[in-house]
PDB file of C-alpha atoms in Angstrom:
ATOM      1  CA  ALA R 990       0.000   0.000   0.000  1.00  0.00           C
ATOM      2  CA  VAL R 991       2.849   2.408   0.632  1.00  0.00           C
ATOM      3  CA  VAL R 992       4.103   2.004  -2.975  1.00  0.00           C
ATOM      4  CA  PRO R 993       1.208   3.823  -4.711  1.00  0.00           C
ATOM      5  CA  LEU R 994       1.327   6.460  -1.982  1.00  0.00           C
ATOM      6  CA  ALA R 995       5.007   7.095  -2.649  1.00  0.00           C
ATOM      7  CA  ILE R 996       4.536   7.045  -6.445  1.00  0.00           C
ATOM      8  CA  GLY R 997       1.606   9.434  -6.239  1.00  0.00           C
ATOM      9  CA  ALA R 998       3.473  11.875  -4.002  1.00  0.00           C
ATOM     10  CA  VAL R 999       6.518  11.930  -6.286  1.00  0.00           C
ATOM     11  CA  GLY R1000       4.210  12.298  -9.281  1.00  0.00           C
ATOM     12  CA  VAL R1001       2.555  15.348  -7.725  1.00  0.00           C
ATOM     13  CA  LEU R1002       5.959  16.944  -7.265  1.00  0.00           C
ATOM     14  CA  ALA R1003       7.018  16.146 -10.849  1.00  0.00           C
ATOM     15  CA  SER R1004       3.774  17.108 -12.618  1.00  0.00           C
ATOM     16  CA  ARG R1005       3.884  19.738 -15.334  1.00  0.00           C
ATOM     17  CA  THR R1006       0.125  20.065 -15.831  1.00  0.00           C
ATOM     18  CA  LEU R1007      -2.652  20.575 -13.330  1.00  0.00           C
ATOM     19  CA  LEU R1008      -4.507  17.473 -14.530  1.00  0.00           C
ATOM     20  CA  ASP R1009      -1.450  15.265 -13.972  1.00  0.00           C
ATOM     21  CA  LEU R1010      -0.999  16.771 -10.526  1.00  0.00           C
ATOM     22  CA  VAL R1011      -4.578  15.985  -9.503  1.00  0.00           C
ATOM     23  CA  CYS R1012      -4.391  12.461 -10.962  1.00  0.00           C
ATOM     24  CA  PHE R1013      -1.230  11.664  -9.026  1.00  0.00           C
ATOM     25  CA  SER R1014      -2.733  13.132  -5.856  1.00  0.00           C
ATOM     26  CA  VAL R1015      -5.657  10.714  -6.206  1.00  0.00           C
ATOM     27  CA  VAL R1016      -3.173   7.832  -6.620  1.00  0.00           C
ATOM     28  CA  ALA R1017      -1.469   8.912  -3.397  1.00  0.00           C
ATOM     29  CA  SER R1018      -4.847   9.199  -1.695  1.00  0.00           C
ATOM     30  CA  MET R1019      -5.726   5.636  -2.707  1.00  0.00           C
ATOM     31  CA  GLY R1020      -2.412   4.471  -1.269  1.00  0.00           C
ATOM     32  CA  THR R1021      -3.336   6.031   2.065  1.00  0.00           C
ATOM     33  CA  LEU R1022      -6.734   4.353   1.889  1.00  0.00           C
ATOM     34  CA  MET R1023      -5.132   0.960   1.138  1.00  0.00           C
ATOM     35  CA  ILE R1024      -2.850   1.320   4.160  1.00  0.00           C
ATOM     36  CA  ALA R1025      -5.856   1.670   6.438  1.00  0.00           C
ATOM     37  CA  LEU R1026      -7.690  -1.235   4.786  1.00  0.00           C
ATOM     38  CA  GLY R1027      -4.568  -3.386   4.946  1.00  0.00           C
ATOM     39  CA  LEU R1028      -4.572  -3.204   8.734  1.00  0.00           C
ATOM     40  CA  PHE R1029      -7.831  -5.207   8.594  1.00  0.00           C
ATOM     41  CA  ASP R1030      -9.044  -4.394  12.056  1.00  0.00           C
ATOM     42  CA  GLU R1031     -11.856  -2.285  13.433  1.00  0.00           C
ATOM     43  CA  VAL R1032      -9.781   0.862  13.883  1.00  0.00           C
ATOM     44  CA  GLY R1033      -8.192   0.553  10.447  1.00  0.00           C
ATOM     45  CA  ILE R1034     -11.461  -0.018   8.592  1.00  0.00           C
ATOM     46  CA  ALA R1035     -13.124   2.861  10.438  1.00  0.00           C
ATOM     47  CA  ALA R1036     -10.225   5.136   9.440  1.00  0.00           C
ATOM     48  CA  ALA R1037     -10.481   3.884   5.856  1.00  0.00           C
ATOM     49  CA  LEU R1038     -14.200   4.643   5.685  1.00  0.00           C
ATOM     50  CA  TYR R1039     -13.700   8.177   6.965  1.00  0.00           C
ATOM     51  CA  TYR R1040     -10.794   8.767   4.584  1.00  0.00           C
ATOM     52  CA  LEU R1041     -12.862   7.337   1.713  1.00  0.00           C
ATOM     53  CA  LEU R1042     -15.539   9.975   2.278  1.00  0.00           C
ATOM     54  CA  HIS R1043     -12.903  12.693   2.343  1.00  0.00           C
ATOM     55  CA  SER R1044     -10.936  11.541  -0.702  1.00  0.00           C
ATOM     56  CA  THR R1045     -14.098  11.208  -2.805  1.00  0.00           C
ATOM     57  CA  LEU R1046     -15.069  14.819  -2.097  1.00  0.00           C
ATOM     58  CA  ALA R1047     -11.530  16.170  -2.517  1.00  0.00           C
ATOM     59  CA  GLY R1048     -10.827  14.326  -5.761  1.00  0.00           C
ATOM     60  CA  ALA R1049     -14.132  15.333  -7.339  1.00  0.00           C
ATOM     61  CA  ALA R1050     -13.645  18.989  -6.372  1.00  0.00           C
ATOM     62  CA  LEU R1051     -10.127  19.078  -7.813  1.00  0.00           C
ATOM     63  CA  PHE R1052     -11.135  17.481 -11.120  1.00  0.00           C
ATOM     64  CA  LEU R1053     -13.909  20.059 -11.520  1.00  0.00           C
ATOM     65  CA  LEU R1054     -11.474  22.863 -10.768  1.00  0.00           C
ATOM     66  CA  VAL R1055      -8.991  21.536 -13.345  1.00  0.00           C
ATOM     67  CA  ASP R1056     -11.543  22.064 -16.102  1.00  0.00           C
ATOM     68  CA  LEU R1057     -12.736  25.413 -14.766  1.00  0.00           C
ATOM     69  CA  ILE R1058      -9.205  26.777 -14.510  1.00  0.00           C
ATOM     70  CA  ALA R1059      -7.974  25.324 -17.815  1.00  0.00           C
ATOM     71  CA  VAL R1060     -10.826  26.830 -19.833  1.00  0.00           C
ATOM     72  CA  ARG R1061     -10.292  30.277 -18.349  1.00  0.00           C
ATOM     73  CA  ARG R1062      -6.507  30.304 -18.917  1.00  0.00           C
ATOM     74  CA  GLY R1063      -6.869  30.275 -22.699  1.00  0.00           C
ATOM     75  CA  ARG R1064      -3.979  28.778 -24.646  1.00  0.00           C
ATOM     76  CA  ALA R1065      -2.052  27.975 -21.483  1.00  0.00           C
ATOM     77  CA  ARG R1066      -4.811  25.551 -20.455  1.00  0.00           C
ATOM     78  CA  ASP R1067      -3.703  23.579 -17.379  1.00  0.00           C
ATOM     79  CA  ARG R1068       0.037  23.768 -18.016  1.00  0.00           C
ATOM     80  CA  LEU R1069       1.951  24.890 -14.957  1.00  0.00           C
ATOM     81  CA  ASN R1070       3.597  27.936 -16.473  1.00  0.00           C
ATOM     82  CA  ALA R1071       2.989  31.667 -16.290  1.00  0.00           C
ATOM     83  CA  ALA R1072      -0.060  32.947 -18.148  1.00  0.00           C
ATOM     84  CA  PRO R1073      -2.246  36.068 -18.163  1.00  0.00           C
ATOM     85  CA  PRO R1074      -4.488  36.351 -15.115  1.00  0.00           C
ATOM     86  CA  PHE R1075      -8.088  35.453 -15.868  1.00  0.00           C
ATOM     87  CA  PRO R1076     -11.316  37.076 -14.599  1.00  0.00           C
ATOM     88  CA  ARG R1077     -12.358  36.057 -11.087  1.00  0.00           C
ATOM     89  CA  ASP R1078      -9.096  34.197 -10.535  1.00  0.00           C
ATOM     90  CA  TYR R1079      -9.380  34.972  -6.820  1.00  0.00           C
ATOM     91  CA  VAL R1080     -12.544  32.825  -6.624  1.00  0.00           C
ATOM     92  CA  TYR R1081     -10.910  29.822  -8.243  1.00  0.00           C
ATOM     93  CA  GLY R1082      -7.709  30.471  -6.371  1.00  0.00           C
ATOM     94  CA  GLY R1083      -9.597  30.263  -3.077  1.00  0.00           C
ATOM     95  CA  LEU R1084     -11.403  27.085  -4.093  1.00  0.00           C
ATOM     96  CA  PHE R1085      -8.144  25.526  -5.280  1.00  0.00           C
ATOM     97  CA  PHE R1086      -6.425  26.489  -2.039  1.00  0.00           C
ATOM     98  CA  LEU R1087      -9.118  24.817   0.081  1.00  0.00           C
ATOM     99  CA  ALA R1088      -9.229  21.685  -2.067  1.00  0.00           C
ATOM    100  CA  ALA R1089      -5.436  21.459  -2.065  1.00  0.00           C
ATOM    101  CA  ILE R1090      -4.988  21.672   1.700  1.00  0.00           C
ATOM    102  CA  ALA R1091      -7.733  19.065   2.074  1.00  0.00           C
ATOM    103  CA  MET R1092      -6.051  16.665  -0.351  1.00  0.00           C
ATOM    104  CA  VAL R1093      -2.597  17.212   1.157  1.00  0.00           C
ATOM    105  CA  GLY R1094      -3.966  16.660   4.653  1.00  0.00           C
ATOM    106  CA  LEU R1095      -3.428  19.991   6.364  1.00  0.00           C
ATOM    107  CA  PRO R1096      -5.634  21.184   9.245  1.00  0.00           C
ATOM    108  CA  PRO R1097      -8.402  21.990   9.767  1.00  0.00           C
ATOM    109  CA  LEU R1098     -10.135  20.163   6.901  1.00  0.00           C
ATOM    110  CA  SER R1099     -11.103  16.501   6.747  1.00  0.00           C
ATOM    111  CA  GLY R1100      -7.879  15.357   5.063  1.00  0.00           C
ATOM    112  CA  PHE R1101      -5.926  16.125   8.220  1.00  0.00           C
ATOM    113  CA  LEU R1102      -8.383  14.210  10.400  1.00  0.00           C
ATOM    114  CA  GLY R1103      -8.466  11.296   7.968  1.00  0.00           C
ATOM    115  CA  LYS R1104      -4.691  10.924   7.889  1.00  0.00           C
ATOM    116  CA  LEU R1105      -4.574  11.337  11.657  1.00  0.00           C
ATOM    117  CA  LEU R1106      -6.988   8.407  12.013  1.00  0.00           C
ATOM    118  CA  VAL R1107      -4.890   6.294   9.635  1.00  0.00           C
ATOM    119  CA  LEU R1108      -1.656   7.069  11.499  1.00  0.00           C
ATOM    120  CA  ASP R1109      -3.303   6.340  14.845  1.00  0.00           C
ATOM    121  CA  ALA R1110      -4.646   3.024  13.543  1.00  0.00           C
ATOM    122  CA  ALA R1111      -1.145   1.998  12.404  1.00  0.00           C
ATOM    123  CA  ARG R1112       0.595   3.144  15.597  1.00  0.00           C
ATOM    124  CA  GLU R1113       0.775  -0.315  17.233  1.00  0.00           C
ATOM    125  CA  THR R1114       1.559  -2.326  14.094  1.00  0.00           C
ATOM    126  CA  ALA R1115       4.913  -3.861  13.202  1.00  0.00           C
ATOM    127  CA  HIS R1116       5.263  -1.553  10.181  1.00  0.00           C
ATOM    128  CA  ALA R1117       4.294   1.645  11.974  1.00  0.00           C
ATOM    129  CA  GLY R1118       7.632   3.320  11.205  1.00  0.00           C
ATOM    130  CA  VAL R1119       7.397   2.691   7.471  1.00  0.00           C
ATOM    131  CA  ILE R1120       3.750   3.778   7.345  1.00  0.00           C
ATOM    132  CA  TRP R1121       4.300   6.965   9.323  1.00  0.00           C
ATOM    133  CA  ALA R1122       7.397   7.918   7.304  1.00  0.00           C
ATOM    134  CA  THR R1123       5.643   7.301   3.981  1.00  0.00           C
ATOM    135  CA  VAL R1124       2.423   9.126   4.905  1.00  0.00           C
ATOM    136  CA  LEU R1125       4.197  12.147   6.385  1.00  0.00           C
ATOM    137  CA  GLY R1126       6.876  12.254   3.684  1.00  0.00           C
ATOM    138  CA  GLY R1127       4.272  11.904   0.963  1.00  0.00           C
ATOM    139  CA  SER R1128       2.221  14.710   2.494  1.00  0.00           C
ATOM    140  CA  PHE R1129       5.279  16.972   2.453  1.00  0.00           C
ATOM    141  CA  LEU R1130       5.990  16.248  -1.227  1.00  0.00           C
ATOM    142  CA  MET R1131       2.350  16.871  -2.115  1.00  0.00           C
ATOM    143  CA  LEU R1132       2.413  20.135  -0.166  1.00  0.00           C
ATOM    144  CA  VAL R1133       5.397  21.328  -2.188  1.00  0.00           C
ATOM    145  CA  GLY R1134       3.777  20.254  -5.465  1.00  0.00           C
ATOM    146  CA  PHE R1135       0.428  21.921  -4.772  1.00  0.00           C
ATOM    147  CA  SER R1136       2.123  25.074  -3.462  1.00  0.00           C
ATOM    148  CA  ARG R1137       4.185  25.383  -6.617  1.00  0.00           C
ATOM    149  CA  ALA R1138       1.139  24.820  -8.817  1.00  0.00           C
ATOM    150  CA  GLY R1139      -0.921  27.394  -6.949  1.00  0.00           C
ATOM    151  CA  SER R1140       1.785  30.039  -7.137  1.00  0.00           C
ATOM    152  CA  VAL R1141       2.189  29.520 -10.892  1.00  0.00           C
ATOM    153  CA  LEU R1142      -1.527  29.496 -11.651  1.00  0.00           C
ATOM    154  CA  PHE R1143      -2.619  32.456  -9.535  1.00  0.00           C
ATOM    155  CA  TRP R1144       0.400  34.590  -8.685  1.00  0.00           C
ATOM    156  CA  LYS R1145       2.689  34.599 -11.740  1.00  0.00           C
ATOM    157  CA  SER R1146       1.309  36.805 -14.495  1.00  0.00           C
ATOM    158  CA  ALA R1147       2.600  36.938 -18.075  1.00  0.00           C
ATOM    159  CA  ALA R1148       0.480  39.750 -19.544  1.00  0.00           C
ATOM    160  CA  GLN R1149      -2.685  41.776 -19.158  1.00  0.00           C
ATOM    161  CA  PRO R1150      -5.867  39.769 -18.433  1.00  0.00           C
ATOM    162  CA  PRO R1151      -8.080  38.996 -21.442  1.00  0.00           C
ATOM    163  CA  GLN R1152     -11.610  40.276 -21.784  1.00  0.00           C
ATOM    164  CA  GLU R1153     -14.260  37.908 -20.480  1.00  0.00           C
ATOM    165  CA  GLU R1154     -17.117  36.839 -22.738  1.00  0.00           C
ATOM    166  CA  GLU R1155     -20.515  38.082 -21.650  1.00  0.00           C
ATOM    167  CA  ASP R1156     -22.035  34.625 -21.190  1.00  0.00           C
ATOM    168  CA  GLU R1157     -18.925  33.086 -19.608  1.00  0.00           C
ATOM    169  CA  PRO R1158     -20.024  33.530 -15.951  1.00  0.00           C
ATOM    170  CA  ARG R1159     -23.373  31.889 -16.686  1.00  0.00           C
ATOM    171  CA  ARG R1160     -21.843  28.896 -18.454  1.00  0.00           C
ATOM    172  CA  ARG R1161     -19.405  28.302 -15.601  1.00  0.00           C
ATOM    173  CA  MET R1162     -21.779  28.949 -12.702  1.00  0.00           C
ATOM    174  CA  LEU R1163     -23.055  25.383 -12.276  1.00  0.00           C
ATOM    175  CA  PRO R1164     -19.651  23.610 -12.162  1.00  0.00           C
ATOM    176  CA  THR R1165     -18.339  26.348  -9.879  1.00  0.00           C
ATOM    177  CA  MET R1166     -21.249  25.809  -7.514  1.00  0.00           C
ATOM    178  CA  ALA R1167     -20.677  22.046  -7.658  1.00  0.00           C
ATOM    179  CA  ALA R1168     -17.004  22.433  -6.731  1.00  0.00           C
ATOM    180  CA  SER R1169     -17.966  24.787  -3.911  1.00  0.00           C
ATOM    181  CA  ALA R1170     -20.521  22.296  -2.614  1.00  0.00           C
ATOM    182  CA  LEU R1171     -17.927  19.505  -2.581  1.00  0.00           C
ATOM    183  CA  ILE R1172     -15.501  21.669  -0.624  1.00  0.00           C
ATOM    184  CA  ALA R1173     -18.314  22.615   1.751  1.00  0.00           C
ATOM    185  CA  GLY R1174     -18.893  18.886   2.228  1.00  0.00           C
ATOM    186  CA  MET R1175     -15.307  18.495   3.428  1.00  0.00           C
ATOM    187  CA  VAL R1176     -15.810  21.363   5.838  1.00  0.00           C
ATOM    188  CA  LEU R1177     -18.922  19.673   7.222  1.00  0.00           C
ATOM    189  CA  LEU R1178     -17.029  16.380   7.414  1.00  0.00           C
ATOM    190  CA  SER R1179     -14.537  18.146   9.675  1.00  0.00           C
ATOM    191  CA  VAL R1180     -17.156  19.946  11.773  1.00  0.00           C
ATOM    192  CA  PHE R1181     -19.124  16.736  12.346  1.00  0.00           C
ATOM    193  CA  ALA R1182     -16.070  14.495  12.626  1.00  0.00           C
ATOM    194  CA  GLY R1183     -17.301  13.103  15.957  1.00  0.00           C
ATOM    195  CA  PRO R1184     -20.671  11.748  14.775  1.00  0.00           C
ATOM    196  CA  VAL R1185     -19.145  10.571  11.493  1.00  0.00           C
ATOM    197  CA  SER R1186     -16.397   8.720  13.372  1.00  0.00           C
ATOM    198  CA  HIS R1187     -18.993   6.968  15.519  1.00  0.00           C
ATOM    199  CA  ALA R1188     -20.931   5.986  12.395  1.00  0.00           C
ATOM    200  CA  VAL R1189     -17.920   4.570  10.541  1.00  0.00           C
ATOM    201  CA  THR R1190     -16.772   2.743  13.685  1.00  0.00           C
ATOM    202  CA  ALA R1191     -20.173   1.082  13.986  1.00  0.00           C
ATOM    203  CA  THR R1192     -19.987   0.165  10.293  1.00  0.00           C
ATOM    204  CA  ALA R1193     -16.518  -1.344  10.775  1.00  0.00           C
ATOM    205  CA  GLN R1194     -17.777  -3.391  13.717  1.00  0.00           C
ATOM    206  CA  GLN R1195     -20.641  -4.760  11.633  1.00  0.00           C
ATOM    207  CA  ALA R1196     -18.313  -5.500   8.702  1.00  0.00           C
ATOM    208  CA  LEU R1197     -16.019  -7.592  10.909  1.00  0.00           C
ATOM    209  CA  ASP R1198     -18.811  -9.318  12.851  1.00  0.00           C
ATOM    210  CA  THR R1199     -19.243 -12.310  10.546  1.00  0.00           C
ATOM    211  CA  ARG R1200     -20.951 -14.357  13.258  1.00  0.00           C
ATOM    212  CA  ALA R1201     -23.915 -11.984  13.369  1.00  0.00           C
ATOM    213  CA  TYR R1202     -24.209 -12.136   9.563  1.00  0.00           C
ATOM    214  CA  VAL R1203     -24.116 -15.950   9.512  1.00  0.00           C
ATOM    215  CA  GLU R1204     -26.662 -16.187  12.306  1.00  0.00           C
ATOM    216  CA  ALA R1205     -28.938 -13.724  10.544  1.00  0.00           C
ATOM    217  CA  VAL R1206     -28.811 -15.694   7.273  1.00  0.00           C
ATOM    218  CA  LEU R1207     -29.110 -19.152   8.844  1.00  0.00           C
ATOM    219  CA  GLY R1208     -31.821 -17.906  11.183  1.00  0.00           C
ATOM    220  CA  SER R1209     -33.839 -16.717   8.191  1.00  0.00           C
ATOM    221  CA  ILE R1210     -33.415 -20.093   6.506  1.00  0.00           C
ATOM    222  CA  LYS R1211     -34.501 -21.992   9.609  1.00  0.00           C
ATOM    223  CA  THR R1212     -37.518 -19.721  10.016  1.00  0.00           C
ATOM    224  CA  ALA R1213     -38.480 -20.226   6.381  1.00  0.00           C
ATOM    225  CA  ARG R1214     -38.228 -24.013   6.704  1.00  0.00           C
ATOM    226  CA  ALA R1215     -40.210 -24.008   9.940  1.00  0.00           C
ATOM    227  CA  THR R1216     -43.043 -22.016   8.366  1.00  0.00           C
ATOM    228  CA  GLY R1217     -42.973 -24.090   5.162  1.00  0.00           C
ATOM    229  CA  LEU R1218     -41.934 -21.198   2.907  1.00  0.00           C
TER     230      LEU R1218
END
C-alpha cells in the first residue's frame, strides 16, 4: 500500500500540468486508503471509511477545478507555467487552495483528520515506522507540489488579463457551484467528525462481525423451513 502512496506523491511533485498533478494526488490518496484497509481491524477499517468519504469529495472537487481553470486560462490551459491572469481568478484560487490543503492533509479540513486516524490506527503495528514515514513524507511532497502549482496558476502573471465573454459567468456557474458544494462537504465532514467517526466505527464493527451475519442468514433459513416457505 505504501508504494502507490510514494509514487503518487513523487508524481505530484514532478507534474507539469494541473490534470497530472490531480491524478497523481488521487493515486497517493488511494495508497493512504489501502494502508488503512490493509490493517484489517476495526480501527483501520473505520479510518479507511472516513478517509474514503474525504478523498471522494476532494478528488471530485479538484477534477472540476482543473476544467474550470484550464478553460479560463486560454492557450495555457492547465500547463503549470505563467499565463495572463483570468477574470475572477481569486474565486478559483480560493477554491483551489481549500481543495489542495484538504487533499494534502493539512488542518483543519477533513484530510488532516483522515490521515490522523490512519496514522493512529497503524501506531501499534509492526510496520508503523514505514507507514508513518511514507504518509508524512508523501504529504510533504504533495504540499510542495500543490504550493508550486498554486503560485504559478494564480500569482505569476505573463500579460494583461483577457476580456471575459458576456455569457462566460453563466456557463461556468453550475460547475463552480458544484465544486464549492464539494468543498463545503469536506468542511462539514470536519465539523461533524465526531458523529461521522462513531458511524464509521459502527460500520466497521458490523463489517467484521461475521458471526452476526451468519446467524442472521441461517436464522432466516430456519424460520423459512419451519413455516414451510
